[in-house]
Coordinates of N, CA and C in Angstrom, one line a residue:
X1 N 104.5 88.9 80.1 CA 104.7 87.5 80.1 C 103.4 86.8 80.3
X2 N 103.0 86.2 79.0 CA 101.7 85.6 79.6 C 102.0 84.1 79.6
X3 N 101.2 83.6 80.6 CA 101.2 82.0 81.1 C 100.0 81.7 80.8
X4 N 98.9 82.3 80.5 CA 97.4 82.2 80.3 C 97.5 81.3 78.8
X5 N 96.6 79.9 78.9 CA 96.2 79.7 77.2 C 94.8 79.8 76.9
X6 N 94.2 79.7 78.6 CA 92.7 79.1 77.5 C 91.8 80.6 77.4
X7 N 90.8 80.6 76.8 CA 90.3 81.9 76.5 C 89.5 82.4 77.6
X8 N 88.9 81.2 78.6 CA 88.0 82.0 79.1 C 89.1 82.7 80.6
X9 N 90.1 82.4 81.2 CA 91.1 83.1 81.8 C 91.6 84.4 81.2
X10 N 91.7 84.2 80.2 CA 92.2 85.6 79.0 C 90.6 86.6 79.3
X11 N 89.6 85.8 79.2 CA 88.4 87.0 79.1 C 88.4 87.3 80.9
X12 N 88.7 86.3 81.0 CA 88.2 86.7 82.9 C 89.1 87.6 83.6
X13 N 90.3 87.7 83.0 CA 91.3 88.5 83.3 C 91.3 90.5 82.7
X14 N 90.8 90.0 81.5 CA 90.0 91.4 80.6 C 88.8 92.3 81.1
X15 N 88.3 91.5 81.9 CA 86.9 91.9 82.5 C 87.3 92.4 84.1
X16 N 88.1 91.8 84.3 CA 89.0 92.2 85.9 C 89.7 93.5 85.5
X17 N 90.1 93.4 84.2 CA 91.3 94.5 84.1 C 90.4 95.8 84.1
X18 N 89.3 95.8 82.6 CA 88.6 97.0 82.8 C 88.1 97.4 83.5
X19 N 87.2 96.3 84.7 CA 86.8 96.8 86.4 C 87.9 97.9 87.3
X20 N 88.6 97.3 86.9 CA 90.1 98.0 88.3 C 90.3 99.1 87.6
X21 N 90.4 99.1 86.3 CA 91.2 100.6 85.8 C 90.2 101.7 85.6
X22 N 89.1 100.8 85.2 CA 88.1 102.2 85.2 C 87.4 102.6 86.9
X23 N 87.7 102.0 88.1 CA 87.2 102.2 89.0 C 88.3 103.3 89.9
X24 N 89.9 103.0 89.0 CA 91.4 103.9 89.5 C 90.8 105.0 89.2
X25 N 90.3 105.4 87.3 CA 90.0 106.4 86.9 C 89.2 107.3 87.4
X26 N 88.3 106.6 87.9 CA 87.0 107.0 88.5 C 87.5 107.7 90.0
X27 N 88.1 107.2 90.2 CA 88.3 107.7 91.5 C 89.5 108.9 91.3
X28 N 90.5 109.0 90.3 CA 91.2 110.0 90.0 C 90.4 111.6 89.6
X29 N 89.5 111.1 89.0 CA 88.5 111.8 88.8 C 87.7 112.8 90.0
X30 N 87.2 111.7 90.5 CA 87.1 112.3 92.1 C 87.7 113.0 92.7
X31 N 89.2 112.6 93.0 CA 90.3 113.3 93.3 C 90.5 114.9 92.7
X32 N 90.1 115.0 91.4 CA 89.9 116.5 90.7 C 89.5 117.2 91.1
X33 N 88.5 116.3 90.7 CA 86.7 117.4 91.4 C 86.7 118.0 93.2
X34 N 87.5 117.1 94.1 CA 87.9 117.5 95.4 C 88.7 118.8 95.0
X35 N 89.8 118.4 94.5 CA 91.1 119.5 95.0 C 90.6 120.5 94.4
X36 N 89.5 120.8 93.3 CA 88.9 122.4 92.4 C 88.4 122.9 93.8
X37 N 87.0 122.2 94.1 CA 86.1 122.0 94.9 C 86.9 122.2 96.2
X38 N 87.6 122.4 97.0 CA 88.3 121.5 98.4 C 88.5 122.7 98.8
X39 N 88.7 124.0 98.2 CA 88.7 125.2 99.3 C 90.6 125.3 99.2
X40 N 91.1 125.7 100.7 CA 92.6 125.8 100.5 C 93.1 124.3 100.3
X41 N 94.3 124.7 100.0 CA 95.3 123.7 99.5 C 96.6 123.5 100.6
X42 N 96.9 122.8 101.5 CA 98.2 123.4 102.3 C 98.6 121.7 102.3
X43 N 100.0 121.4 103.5 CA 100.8 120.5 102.6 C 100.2 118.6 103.3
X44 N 99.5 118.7 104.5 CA 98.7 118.1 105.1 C 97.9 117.4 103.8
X45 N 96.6 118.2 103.4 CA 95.7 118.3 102.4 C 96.5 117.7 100.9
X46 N 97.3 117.8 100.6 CA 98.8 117.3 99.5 C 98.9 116.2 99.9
X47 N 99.1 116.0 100.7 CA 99.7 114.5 101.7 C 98.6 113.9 101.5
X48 N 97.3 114.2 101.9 CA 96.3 112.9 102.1 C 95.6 112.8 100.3
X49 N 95.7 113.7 99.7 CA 95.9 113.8 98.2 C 96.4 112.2 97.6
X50 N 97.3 112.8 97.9 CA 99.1 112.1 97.4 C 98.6 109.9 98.1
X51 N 98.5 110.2 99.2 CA 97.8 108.7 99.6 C 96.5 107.9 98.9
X52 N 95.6 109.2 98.8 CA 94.2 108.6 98.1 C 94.7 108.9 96.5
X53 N 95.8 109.2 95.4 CA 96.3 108.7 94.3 C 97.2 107.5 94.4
X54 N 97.6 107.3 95.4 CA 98.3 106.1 95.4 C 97.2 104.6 95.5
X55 N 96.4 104.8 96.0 CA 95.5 103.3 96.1 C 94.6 103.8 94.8
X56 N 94.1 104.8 94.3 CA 94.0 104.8 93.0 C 94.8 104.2 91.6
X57 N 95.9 104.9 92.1 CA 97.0 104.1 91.1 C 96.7 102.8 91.0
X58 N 97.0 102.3 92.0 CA 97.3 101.0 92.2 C 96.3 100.2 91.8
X59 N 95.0 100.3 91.8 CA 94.2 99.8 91.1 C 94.1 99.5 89.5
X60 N 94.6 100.9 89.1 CA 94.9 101.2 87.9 C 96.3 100.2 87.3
X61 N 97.2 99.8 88.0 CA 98.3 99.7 88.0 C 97.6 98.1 87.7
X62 N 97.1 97.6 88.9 CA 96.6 95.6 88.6 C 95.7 95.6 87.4
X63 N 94.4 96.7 87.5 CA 94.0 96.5 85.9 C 94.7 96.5 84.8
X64 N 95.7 97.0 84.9 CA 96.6 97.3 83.5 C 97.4 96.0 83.6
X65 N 97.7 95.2 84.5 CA 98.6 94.2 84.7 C 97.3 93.2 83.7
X66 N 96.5 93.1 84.4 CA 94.8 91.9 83.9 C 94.8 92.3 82.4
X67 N 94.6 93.5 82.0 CA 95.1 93.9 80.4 C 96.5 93.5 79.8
X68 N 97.1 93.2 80.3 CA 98.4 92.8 79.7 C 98.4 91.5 79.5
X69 N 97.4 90.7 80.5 CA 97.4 89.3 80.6 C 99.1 89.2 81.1
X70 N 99.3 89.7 82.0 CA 100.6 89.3 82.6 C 100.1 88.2 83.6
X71 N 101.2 87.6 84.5 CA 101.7 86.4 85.4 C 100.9 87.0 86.8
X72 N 101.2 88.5 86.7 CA 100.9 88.9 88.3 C 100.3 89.4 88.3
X73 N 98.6 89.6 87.4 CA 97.8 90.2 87.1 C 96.9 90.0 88.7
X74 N 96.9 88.0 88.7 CA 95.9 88.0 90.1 C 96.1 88.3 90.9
X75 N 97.9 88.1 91.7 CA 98.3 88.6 93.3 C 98.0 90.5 93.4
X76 N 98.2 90.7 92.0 CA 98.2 92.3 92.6 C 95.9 92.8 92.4
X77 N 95.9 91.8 91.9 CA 94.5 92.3 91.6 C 93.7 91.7 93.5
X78 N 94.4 90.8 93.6 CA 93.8 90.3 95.0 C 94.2 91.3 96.1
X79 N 95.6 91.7 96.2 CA 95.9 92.9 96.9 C 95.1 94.0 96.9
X80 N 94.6 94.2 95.6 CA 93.9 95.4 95.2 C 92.2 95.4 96.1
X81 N 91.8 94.2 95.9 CA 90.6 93.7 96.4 C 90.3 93.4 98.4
X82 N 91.5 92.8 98.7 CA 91.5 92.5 100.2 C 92.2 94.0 100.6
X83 N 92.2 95.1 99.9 CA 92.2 96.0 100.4 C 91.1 97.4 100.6
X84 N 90.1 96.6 99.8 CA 88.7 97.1 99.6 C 88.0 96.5 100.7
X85 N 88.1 95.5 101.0 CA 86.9 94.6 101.3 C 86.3 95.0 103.4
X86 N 87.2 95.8 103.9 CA 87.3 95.9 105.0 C 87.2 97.3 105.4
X87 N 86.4 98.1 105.6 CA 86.1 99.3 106.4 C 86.6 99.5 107.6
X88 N 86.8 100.6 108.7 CA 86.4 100.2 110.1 C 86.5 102.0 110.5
X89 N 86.4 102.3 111.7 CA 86.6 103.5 112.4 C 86.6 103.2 113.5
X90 N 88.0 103.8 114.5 CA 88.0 103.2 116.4 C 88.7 104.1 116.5
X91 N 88.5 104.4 117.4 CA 89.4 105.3 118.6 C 90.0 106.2 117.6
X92 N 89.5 107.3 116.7 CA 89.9 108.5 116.5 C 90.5 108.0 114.7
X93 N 90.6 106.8 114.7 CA 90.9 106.5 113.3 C 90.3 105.6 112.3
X94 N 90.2 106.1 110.7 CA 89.2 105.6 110.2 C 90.2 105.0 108.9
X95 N 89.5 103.9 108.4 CA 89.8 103.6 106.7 C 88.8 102.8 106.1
X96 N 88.0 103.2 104.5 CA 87.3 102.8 104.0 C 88.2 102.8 102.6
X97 N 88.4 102.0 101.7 CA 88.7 102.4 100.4 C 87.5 101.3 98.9
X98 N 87.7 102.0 97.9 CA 87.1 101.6 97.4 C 87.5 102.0 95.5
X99 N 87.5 101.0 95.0 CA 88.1 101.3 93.6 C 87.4 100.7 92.7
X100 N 85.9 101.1 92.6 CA 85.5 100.6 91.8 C 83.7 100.5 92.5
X101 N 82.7 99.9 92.1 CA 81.5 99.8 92.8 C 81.5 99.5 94.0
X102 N 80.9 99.5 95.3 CA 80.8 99.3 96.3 C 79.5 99.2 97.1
X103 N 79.2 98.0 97.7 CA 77.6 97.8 98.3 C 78.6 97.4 99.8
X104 N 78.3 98.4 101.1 CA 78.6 97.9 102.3 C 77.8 97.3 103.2
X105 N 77.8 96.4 104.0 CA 76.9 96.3 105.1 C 78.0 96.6 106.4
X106 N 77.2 96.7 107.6 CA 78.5 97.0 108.5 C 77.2 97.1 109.7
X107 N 78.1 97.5 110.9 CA 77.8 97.4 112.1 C 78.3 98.6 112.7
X108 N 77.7 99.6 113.2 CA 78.1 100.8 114.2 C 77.4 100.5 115.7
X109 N 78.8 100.8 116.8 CA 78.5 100.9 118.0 C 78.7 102.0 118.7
X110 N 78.8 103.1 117.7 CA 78.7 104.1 118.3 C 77.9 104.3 119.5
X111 N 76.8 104.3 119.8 CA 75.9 104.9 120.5 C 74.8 103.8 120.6
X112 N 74.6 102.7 120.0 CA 74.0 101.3 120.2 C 74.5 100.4 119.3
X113 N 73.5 98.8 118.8 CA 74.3 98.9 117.8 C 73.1 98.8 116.9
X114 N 73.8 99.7 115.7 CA 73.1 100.1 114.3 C 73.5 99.4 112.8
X115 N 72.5 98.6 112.6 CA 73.2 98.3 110.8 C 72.9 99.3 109.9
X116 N 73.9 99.3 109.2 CA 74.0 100.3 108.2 C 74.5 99.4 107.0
X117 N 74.0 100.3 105.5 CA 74.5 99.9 104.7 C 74.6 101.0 103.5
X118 N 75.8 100.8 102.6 CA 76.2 101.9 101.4 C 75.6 101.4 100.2
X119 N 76.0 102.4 99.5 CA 76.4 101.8 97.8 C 77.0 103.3 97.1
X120 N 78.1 102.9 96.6 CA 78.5 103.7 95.4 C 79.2 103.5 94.4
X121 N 80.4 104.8 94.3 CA 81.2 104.2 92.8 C 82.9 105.2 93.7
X122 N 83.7 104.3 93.5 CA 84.8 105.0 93.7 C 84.9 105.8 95.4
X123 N 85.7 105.8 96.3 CA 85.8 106.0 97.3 C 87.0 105.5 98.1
X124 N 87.7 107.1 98.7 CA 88.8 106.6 100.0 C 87.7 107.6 101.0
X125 N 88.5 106.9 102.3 CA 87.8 107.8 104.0 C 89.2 107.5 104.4
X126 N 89.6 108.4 104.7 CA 90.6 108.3 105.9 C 90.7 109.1 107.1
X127 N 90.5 108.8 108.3 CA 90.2 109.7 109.5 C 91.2 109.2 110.3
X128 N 91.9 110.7 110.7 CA 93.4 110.8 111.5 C 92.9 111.4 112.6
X129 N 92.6 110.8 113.8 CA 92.7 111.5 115.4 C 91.2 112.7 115.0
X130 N 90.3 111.8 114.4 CA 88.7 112.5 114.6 C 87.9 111.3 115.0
X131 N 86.6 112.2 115.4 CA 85.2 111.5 115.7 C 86.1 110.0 116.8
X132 N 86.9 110.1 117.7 CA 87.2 109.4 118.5 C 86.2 108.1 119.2
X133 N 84.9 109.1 119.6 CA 84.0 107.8 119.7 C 83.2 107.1 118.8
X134 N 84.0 107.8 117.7 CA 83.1 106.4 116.2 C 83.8 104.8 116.6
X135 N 83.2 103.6 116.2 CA 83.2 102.9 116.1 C 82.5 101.9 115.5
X136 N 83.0 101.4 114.3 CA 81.8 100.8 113.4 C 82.7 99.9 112.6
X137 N 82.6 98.7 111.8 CA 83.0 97.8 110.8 C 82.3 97.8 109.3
X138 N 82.7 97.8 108.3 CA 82.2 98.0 107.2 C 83.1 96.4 106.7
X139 N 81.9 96.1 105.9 CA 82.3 94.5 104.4 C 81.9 95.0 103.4
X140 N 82.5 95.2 102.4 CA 82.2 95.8 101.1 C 82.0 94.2 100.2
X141 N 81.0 93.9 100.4 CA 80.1 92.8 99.6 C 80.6 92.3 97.9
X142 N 80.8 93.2 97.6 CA 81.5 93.6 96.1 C 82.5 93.1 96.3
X143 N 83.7 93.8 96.9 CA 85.2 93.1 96.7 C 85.4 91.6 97.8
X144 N 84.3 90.9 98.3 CA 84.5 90.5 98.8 C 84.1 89.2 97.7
X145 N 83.1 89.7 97.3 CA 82.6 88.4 95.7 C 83.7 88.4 94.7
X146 N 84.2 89.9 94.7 CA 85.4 89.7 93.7 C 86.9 88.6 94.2
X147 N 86.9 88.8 95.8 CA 87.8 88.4 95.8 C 87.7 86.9 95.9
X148 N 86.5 86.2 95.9 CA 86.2 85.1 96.0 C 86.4 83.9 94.2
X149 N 86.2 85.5 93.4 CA 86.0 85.1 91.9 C 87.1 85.0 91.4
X150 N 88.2 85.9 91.5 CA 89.7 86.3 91.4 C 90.5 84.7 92.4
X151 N 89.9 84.5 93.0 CA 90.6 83.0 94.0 C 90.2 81.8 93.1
X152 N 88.9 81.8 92.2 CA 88.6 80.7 91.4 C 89.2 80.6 90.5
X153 N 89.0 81.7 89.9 CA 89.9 81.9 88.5 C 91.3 81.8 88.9
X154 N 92.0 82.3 89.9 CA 93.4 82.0 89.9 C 93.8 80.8 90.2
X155 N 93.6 79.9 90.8 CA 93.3 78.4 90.8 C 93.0 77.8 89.6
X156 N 92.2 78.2 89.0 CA 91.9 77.4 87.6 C 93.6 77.6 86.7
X157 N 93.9 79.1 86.6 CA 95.1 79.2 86.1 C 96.1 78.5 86.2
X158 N 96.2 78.5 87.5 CA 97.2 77.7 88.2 C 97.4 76.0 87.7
X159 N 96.2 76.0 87.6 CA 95.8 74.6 87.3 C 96.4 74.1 85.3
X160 N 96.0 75.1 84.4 CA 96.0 74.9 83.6 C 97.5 75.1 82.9
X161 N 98.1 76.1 84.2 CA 99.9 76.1 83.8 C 100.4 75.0 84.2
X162 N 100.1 74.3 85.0 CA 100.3 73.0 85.4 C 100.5 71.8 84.1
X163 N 99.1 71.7 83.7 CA 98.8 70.8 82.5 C 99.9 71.4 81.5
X164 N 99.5 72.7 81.3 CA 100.2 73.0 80.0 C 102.5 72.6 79.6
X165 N 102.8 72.6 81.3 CA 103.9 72.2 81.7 C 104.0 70.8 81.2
X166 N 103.2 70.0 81.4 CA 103.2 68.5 81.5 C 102.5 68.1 80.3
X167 N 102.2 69.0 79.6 CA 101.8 68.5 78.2 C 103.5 68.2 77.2

């Protein structure tokens, strides 16, 4: 169902789509190269598998929505993004995700406090009841621009189904 008329929301949405799906792929990819690479296989190891394909998917899932030029291309693409955008590690548990490029800056208090910063392509962390005295915050700078670009452009949209109503 598209609500989109003018071209440059149609390209802005095209350019979002190919980001997200090629960033799902990429990281499905990853996911391969783990499970060859990863040594044994038991149902734990399946399970956290099975989680890091699901926010893969899902990535995959809003890109393909942005390629469709469907209605709910932005809420799920924003979802996709405010779920990037926030790292952390405390008290024995961690989550970093990432679907697509990623430049972090962050803060560790492990042991003083230390800035740190990343960069890559595609990436989950998930830490269950380890490294207990880690403590650190991660901004993934990237989804944090995206999510600011995806907020303009959905506004604009918003704006132009408006007009297009009242035309």
């Amino acid at each position: 169902m598209n609500n989109f008329s003018s071209e440059e929301t149609i390209s802005a949405l095209t350019k979002l789509g190919l980001y997200q799906v090629a960033g799902g792929l990429i990281g499905f990819l990853l996911i391969g190269w783990t499970m060859i690479n990863g040594g044994s296989i038991n149902f734990s190891m399946i399970l956290l598998f099975t989680i890091v394909f699901l926010f893969f998917g899902y990535s995959v899932y809003a890109g393909w929505l942005c390629l469709k030029i469907n209605k709910k291309a932005f809420r799920h693409s924003m979802i996709n993004q405010i779920m990037q955008v926030i790292g952390f590690a405390i008290l024995g548990f961690g989550f970093q995700y990432a679907a697509g490029l990623y430049l972090t800056i962050g803060i560790d208090l492990t042991d003083s406090i230390q800035l740190g910063f990343g960069a890559g392509i595609s990436k989950v962390d998930i830490n269950i009841n380890r490294h207990y005295e880690r403590l650190e915050v991660n901004l993934n700078l990237i989804a944090f621009a995206l999510i600011y670009w995806i907020d303009k452009n959905w506004r604009k949209a918003k704006e132009e189904a408006l007009l297009q109503n009242f035309s």
